[in-house]
Tab-separated table of C-alpha atoms and ligand atoms in Angstrom:
chain	number	residue	atom	x	y	z
A	14	MET	CA	43.509	204.785	-8.522
A	15	ASN	CA	40.734	206.788	-10.043
A	16	PRO	CA	41.010	210.312	-8.463
A	17	ARG	CA	37.294	210.950	-8.960
A	18	LEU	CA	36.293	208.117	-6.638
A	19	PRO	CA	35.273	209.361	-3.214
A	20	ARG	CA	37.668	208.260	-0.537
A	21	ARG	CA	35.455	205.681	0.966
A	22	ALA	CA	34.597	204.097	-2.367
A	23	ALA	CA	38.294	203.998	-3.292
A	24	LEU	CA	39.087	202.348	0.008
A	25	ALA	CA	36.336	199.765	-0.583
A	26	ALA	CA	37.585	199.047	-4.097
A	27	ALA	CA	41.134	198.595	-2.767
A	28	LEU	CA	39.928	196.263	0.035
A	29	ALA	CA	37.839	194.244	-2.356
A	30	ALA	CA	40.763	193.718	-4.697
A	31	PRO	CA	42.181	190.434	-3.343
A	32	SER	CA	39.761	188.089	-5.078
A	33	PRO	CA	38.463	185.001	-3.307
A	34	PRO	CA	40.393	181.726	-3.812
A	35	LYS	CA	39.676	180.263	-7.231
A	36	ALA	CA	38.181	176.897	-7.437
A	37	GLN	CA	40.781	174.261	-8.186
A	38	GLY	CA	39.283	170.872	-8.690
A	39	THR	CA	36.636	170.109	-6.101
A	40	ARG	CA	35.235	172.974	-4.145
A	41	PRO	CA	34.625	172.382	-0.436
A	42	SER	CA	30.933	172.063	0.332
A	43	VAL	CA	29.868	174.557	3.009
A	44	VAL	CA	26.518	174.631	4.823
A	45	ALA	CA	25.626	177.864	6.700
A	46	SER	CA	22.809	177.770	9.242
A	47	PHE	CA	21.110	181.031	8.261
A	48	SER	CA	21.094	183.825	5.698
A	49	ILE	CA	23.509	186.318	7.398
A	50	LEU	CA	26.162	183.664	7.901
A	51	GLY	CA	25.608	182.403	4.391
A	52	ASP	CA	26.419	185.935	3.070
A	53	MET	CA	29.563	185.999	5.120
A	54	VAL	CA	30.713	182.745	3.675
A	55	ARG	CA	29.825	183.951	0.184
A	56	GLN	CA	31.723	187.281	0.648
A	57	ILE	CA	34.872	185.281	1.785
A	58	ALA	CA	34.645	182.295	-0.482
A	59	GLY	CA	33.056	183.748	-3.673
A	60	ASP	CA	32.514	180.746	-5.961
A	61	GLY	CA	35.456	178.939	-4.401
A	62	ALA	CA	32.985	176.926	-2.175
A	63	ALA	CA	29.759	175.182	-2.909
A	64	LEU	CA	27.456	176.934	-0.434
A	65	ARG	CA	24.056	175.920	0.908
A	66	VAL	CA	22.166	178.120	3.373
A	67	LEU	CA	19.601	176.345	5.559
A	68	ALA	CA	17.368	179.190	6.893
A	69	GLY	CA	17.331	181.424	3.896
A	70	SER	CA	16.245	185.069	3.421
A	71	ASP	CA	13.080	186.261	5.192
A	72	THR	CA	13.059	183.064	7.233
A	73	ASP	CA	12.907	182.901	11.052
A	74	ALA	CA	16.135	181.071	11.919
A	75	HIS	CA	15.167	180.631	15.594
A	76	ALA	CA	12.230	178.333	14.609
A	77	PHE	CA	13.623	176.807	11.433
A	78	GLN	CA	12.546	173.259	10.553
A	79	PRO	CA	15.046	171.378	8.548
A	80	ARG	CA	13.847	169.319	5.541
A	81	PRO	CA	15.247	165.910	4.569
A	82	SER	CA	17.289	167.575	1.819
A	83	ASP	CA	18.935	169.778	4.457
A	84	ALA	CA	20.061	166.672	6.385
A	85	GLU	CA	21.503	165.292	3.114
A	86	ALA	CA	23.460	168.509	2.624
A	87	VAL	CA	24.748	168.565	6.167
A	88	ARG	CA	25.829	164.898	5.885
A	89	GLY	CA	28.096	165.702	2.930
A	90	ALA	CA	29.366	169.111	4.115
A	91	ALA	CA	33.048	169.649	4.622
A	92	VAL	CA	32.247	172.636	6.771
A	93	VAL	CA	29.159	173.671	8.670
A	94	VAL	CA	28.968	177.199	9.863
A	95	ARG	CA	26.689	178.077	12.735
A	96	ASN	CA	26.194	181.121	14.957
A	97	GLY	CA	26.181	179.295	18.240
A	98	LEU	CA	25.156	180.937	21.574
A	99	GLY	CA	21.879	178.911	21.416
A	100	PHE	CA	20.651	180.604	18.224
A	101	GLU	CA	20.071	177.387	16.247
A	102	PRO	CA	18.781	174.788	18.742
A	103	TRP	CA	17.604	172.681	15.774
A	104	LEU	CA	21.186	172.459	14.320
A	105	ASP	CA	22.742	170.261	16.992
A	106	ARG	CA	19.953	167.707	16.407
A	107	LEU	CA	20.439	167.987	12.698
A	108	LEU	CA	24.244	167.488	12.930
A	109	ARG	CA	23.649	164.392	15.022
A	110	SER	CA	20.932	162.859	12.925
A	111	ALA	CA	22.637	163.528	9.674
A	112	GLY	CA	25.918	161.970	10.898
A	113	HIS	CA	28.007	164.966	9.832
A	114	ARG	CA	31.806	164.291	10.139
A	115	GLY	CA	33.298	167.492	8.749
A	116	ALA	CA	34.395	170.657	10.439
A	117	VAL	CA	31.821	172.705	12.496
A	118	VAL	CA	32.644	176.434	12.800
A	119	THR	CA	30.943	178.343	15.516
A	120	ALA	CA	31.164	181.892	14.033
A	121	SER	CA	30.580	183.639	17.400
A	122	GLU	CA	33.422	181.817	19.127
A	123	GLY	CA	35.593	184.300	21.081
A	124	VAL	CA	33.157	187.222	20.924
A	125	GLN	CA	32.498	189.022	24.192
A	126	THR	CA	28.880	188.182	24.897
A	127	ILE	CA	26.248	190.171	26.706
A	128	ARG	CA	23.209	188.721	28.514
A	129	ALA	CA	20.104	187.783	26.615
A	130	PRO	CA	17.097	189.937	26.799
A	131	HIS	CA	13.795	188.450	27.919
A	132	GLY	CA	12.376	185.858	25.659
A	133	HIS	CA	15.615	184.192	24.587
A	134	GLY	CA	16.155	182.316	27.902
A	135	ALA	CA	17.023	183.941	31.221
A	136	ASP	CA	20.747	184.298	31.947
A	137	ALA	CA	21.690	182.889	28.632
A	138	PRO	CA	24.041	184.851	26.386
A	139	ASP	CA	22.340	186.987	23.711
A	140	PRO	CA	22.942	185.134	20.418
A	141	HIS	CA	22.612	188.160	18.047
A	142	ALA	CA	26.293	189.153	18.195
A	143	TRP	CA	26.528	189.853	14.428
A	144	GLN	CA	24.530	193.016	14.995
A	145	ASP	CA	27.793	194.674	16.122
A	146	ALA	CA	30.036	195.034	12.976
A	147	GLY	CA	33.075	194.988	15.256
A	148	ARG	CA	32.160	191.619	16.661
A	149	ALA	CA	31.256	190.449	13.100
A	150	ARG	CA	34.990	190.752	12.250
A	151	ILE	CA	35.584	187.885	14.703
A	152	TYR	CA	32.902	185.903	12.773
A	153	ALA	CA	34.833	186.555	9.525
A	154	ALA	CA	38.070	185.275	11.073
A	155	ASN	CA	36.345	182.193	12.468
A	156	ILE	CA	34.783	181.400	9.149
A	157	GLY	CA	38.179	181.856	7.377
A	158	GLU	CA	39.709	179.372	9.912
A	159	GLY	CA	36.905	176.953	9.292
A	160	LEU	CA	37.322	177.085	5.558
A	161	ALA	CA	41.109	176.567	6.041
A	162	LYS	CA	40.384	173.438	8.159
A	163	GLY	CA	37.838	172.119	5.623
A	164	ASP	CA	40.198	172.755	2.608
A	165	PRO	CA	43.789	172.483	3.870
A	166	PRO	CA	45.540	172.858	0.476
A	167	ARG	CA	44.155	176.378	0.175
A	168	ALA	CA	44.252	177.246	3.861
A	169	GLU	CA	46.385	180.416	3.374
A	170	ALA	CA	44.159	181.733	0.580
A	171	TRP	CA	41.099	181.271	2.829
A	172	ARG	CA	42.686	183.156	5.657
A	173	GLU	CA	43.656	185.998	3.318
A	174	ALA	CA	40.132	186.252	1.896
A	175	ALA	CA	38.708	186.295	5.387
A	176	ALA	CA	41.128	189.064	6.411
A	177	ALA	CA	40.101	191.167	3.351
A	178	TYR	CA	36.412	190.778	4.288
A	179	GLY	CA	37.309	191.533	7.923
A	180	ALA	CA	38.864	194.857	6.714
A	181	ARG	CA	35.573	195.728	4.971
A	182	LEU	CA	33.707	195.004	8.187
A	183	GLU	CA	36.098	197.324	10.038
A	184	ALA	CA	35.119	200.107	7.605
A	185	LEU	CA	31.513	199.219	8.051
A	186	ASP	CA	31.854	199.469	11.876
A	187	ARG	CA	33.334	202.975	11.509
A	188	HIS	CA	30.497	203.944	9.159
A	189	VAL	CA	27.842	202.838	11.612
A	190	ARG	CA	29.583	204.604	14.460
A	191	ASP	CA	29.880	207.829	12.429
A	192	ARG	CA	26.210	207.779	11.445
A	193	ILE	CA	24.997	207.151	14.974
A	194	ALA	CA	27.200	210.032	16.198
A	195	GLU	CA	24.904	212.396	14.178
A	196	VAL	CA	22.245	211.865	16.873
A	197	PRO	CA	22.555	213.332	20.373
A	198	PRO	CA	23.051	210.494	22.905
A	199	GLU	CA	19.880	211.320	24.833
A	200	ARG	CA	17.732	210.953	21.667
A	201	ARG	CA	18.916	207.516	20.926
A	202	ILE	CA	15.894	205.443	21.999
A	203	VAL	CA	13.712	203.353	19.751
A	204	VAL	CA	11.248	200.522	20.172
A	205	THR	CA	11.673	197.318	18.096
A	206	SER	CA	9.444	194.310	17.818
A	207	HIS	CA	12.024	191.547	18.358
A	208	ASP	CA	14.807	191.938	20.916
A	209	SER	CA	17.730	191.394	18.571
A	210	PHE	CA	19.681	194.684	18.834
A	211	GLY	CA	21.430	194.236	22.206
A	212	TYR	CA	24.875	194.138	20.627
A	213	PHE	CA	24.125	196.978	18.242
A	214	GLY	CA	22.884	199.062	21.198
A	215	ALA	CA	25.948	198.184	23.367
A	216	ALA	CA	28.391	198.889	20.550
A	217	TYR	CA	26.910	202.065	19.141
A	218	ARG	CA	25.160	203.449	22.234
A	219	VAL	CA	21.484	203.220	21.150
A	220	ARG	CA	18.774	202.086	23.615
A	221	PHE	CA	16.409	199.551	22.216
A	222	LEU	CA	13.125	198.819	23.990
A	223	ALA	CA	11.552	195.570	22.925
A	224	PRO	CA	8.585	194.884	25.025
A	225	GLN	CA	7.776	191.345	25.946
A	226	GLY	CA	5.044	189.805	23.866
A	227	ILE	CA	5.522	192.067	20.798
A	228	GLY	CA	7.515	189.453	18.861
A	229	ALA	CA	6.230	187.645	15.837
A	230	GLY	CA	2.954	185.841	16.490
A	231	ALA	CA	2.668	186.915	20.181
A	232	GLN	CA	-0.062	189.248	21.290
A	233	PRO	CA	0.864	191.539	24.192
A	234	SER	CA	-1.746	192.014	26.956
A	235	ALA	CA	-3.603	195.314	27.276
A	236	ALA	CA	-1.637	196.063	30.382
A	237	GLN	CA	1.704	195.526	28.576
A	238	VAL	CA	0.651	197.812	25.747
A	239	ALA	CA	-0.503	200.482	28.312
A	240	ALA	CA	2.803	200.258	30.174
A	241	LEU	CA	4.775	200.580	26.984
A	242	ILE	CA	2.812	203.554	25.865
A	243	ARG	CA	3.585	205.235	29.213
A	244	GLN	CA	7.256	204.444	28.751
A	245	ILE	CA	7.371	205.734	25.181
A	246	ARG	CA	5.830	209.032	26.317
A	247	ALA	CA	7.943	209.362	29.498
A	248	GLU	CA	11.208	208.608	27.668
A	249	ARG	CA	10.271	210.562	24.544
A	250	VAL	CA	11.054	207.533	22.386
A	251	SER	CA	11.937	208.481	18.860
A	252	ALA	CA	10.373	205.705	16.729
A	253	VAL	CA	9.057	202.242	16.646
A	254	PHE	CA	10.360	199.647	14.162
A	255	LEU	CA	9.249	196.342	12.818
A	256	ASP	CA	11.949	193.787	12.616
A	257	GLY	CA	10.221	190.696	11.798
A	258	PRO	CA	7.153	189.463	9.953
A	259	GLY	CA	3.888	189.090	11.882
A	260	SER	CA	4.258	191.966	14.323
A	261	GLN	CA	2.912	194.714	12.115
A	262	THR	CA	-0.532	195.105	13.619
A	263	VAL	CA	0.622	195.425	17.182
A	264	MET	CA	3.402	197.867	16.285
A	265	GLU	CA	1.084	199.999	14.223
A	266	ARG	CA	-1.350	200.135	17.109
A	267	LEU	CA	1.473	201.076	19.480
A	268	ALA	CA	2.622	203.765	17.112
A	269	ARG	CA	-0.883	205.164	16.880
A	270	GLU	CA	-1.691	205.127	20.526
A	271	ALA	CA	1.739	206.411	21.660
A	272	GLY	CA	1.825	209.035	18.937
A	273	VAL	CA	5.094	207.925	17.312
A	274	ARG	CA	5.442	206.996	13.685
A	275	PRO	CA	6.183	203.418	12.582
A	276	ARG	CA	9.425	203.691	10.606
A	277	GLY	CA	9.661	200.586	8.472
A	278	ARG	CA	11.495	197.401	8.970
A	279	LEU	CA	14.860	196.854	10.556
A	280	TYR	CA	16.570	193.602	9.526
A	281	ALA	CA	17.688	191.645	12.521
A	282	ASP	CA	17.864	187.892	12.152
A	283	THR	CA	17.612	187.585	8.447
A	284	LEU	CA	18.584	189.169	5.138
A	285	SER	CA	15.935	190.396	2.684
A	286	ALA	CA	15.456	188.772	-0.721
A	287	PRO	CA	18.103	189.854	-3.273
A	288	ASP	CA	15.899	192.728	-4.619
A	289	GLY	CA	15.106	194.002	-1.062
A	290	PRO	CA	16.944	196.581	1.081
A	291	ALA	CA	19.213	194.077	2.927
A	292	PRO	CA	20.450	191.504	0.417
A	293	ASP	CA	23.773	191.109	2.205
A	294	TYR	CA	25.196	191.777	5.666
A	295	GLU	CA	26.867	195.081	4.807
A	296	ALA	CA	23.750	196.382	3.066
A	297	MET	CA	21.697	195.290	6.087
A	298	GLN	CA	23.784	197.264	8.491
A	299	ARG	CA	23.659	200.342	6.191
A	300	HIS	CA	19.860	200.000	5.709
A	301	ASN	CA	19.346	199.644	9.488
A	302	VAL	CA	21.514	202.559	10.446
A	303	ASP	CA	19.956	204.804	7.784
A	304	LEU	CA	16.458	204.046	9.057
A	305	LEU	CA	17.538	204.547	12.716
A	306	VAL	CA	19.366	207.782	12.242
A	307	ALA	CA	16.554	209.322	10.011
A	308	ALA	CA	13.951	208.434	12.691
A	309	MET	CA	16.022	209.579	15.688
A	310	ARG	CA	17.041	212.876	13.983
A	311	ASP	CA	13.354	213.589	13.083
A	312	ALA	CA	12.398	213.092	16.673
A	313	ALA	CA	15.252	215.304	17.916
A	314	ALA	CA	14.319	218.114	15.559
B	427	LIG	ZN1	16.451	186.684	17.275
């Protein structure tokens, strides 16, 4: 091992060492419902699977509309990976209409759920469980099992690759926890435009306020904005964040009128383009925690 490598980098290098199963003959075709799951499959499978992602980077997966070529891909897929928990209502219809006969992996299966915030259906489970890197380890294991089921001759190799990725996610979970610990607990309050951070908040003890009507496309009423401004002031909220396209105007107005600075974009339901700040799941978590901690520390100073 290179002694000049910092400990974390050395660990990451060691964990990354078991390479993904090499393609032997035909590669299993895998369809992932949205960009974050697509990245998880890619991290586990490398080029050992032929991957297609339905709702790609910078696409709203909640409201995705499949094209005919998506149905074609789903029809022929050995494995379809979905989040579940009501995140992709369009996918059940697509699986039926495409006549898919392969394995369906529900990546969130077995995670401890929390209740959905407003706007995602009352009393339904919150679907955004990947926002907790600890729960994302369960996603990795489920995806590994699904690949094993879709490609039995290499089942063991798939499970090993999923376990190696799971170890990286364990390190990521510790990293996020350590960064958040830099902020005093009473200063960990931020406002986001889309209510996707329930699991992040529960796992890492950050309070996210996501007022109703702030989400993409929706215009909050004057009374909603006034109430939120009062709450931001009363609770000494640290920062407001954008976490989806379309919400910029409202969030900027909120920031102006409540006297807090807009702090850039958190990635919630989608990855960025490859040259953006969140091209894969691990980079997304690091980008989000960097933004959050910088904003909350500024406010605490
Ligand atoms: Zn969402």
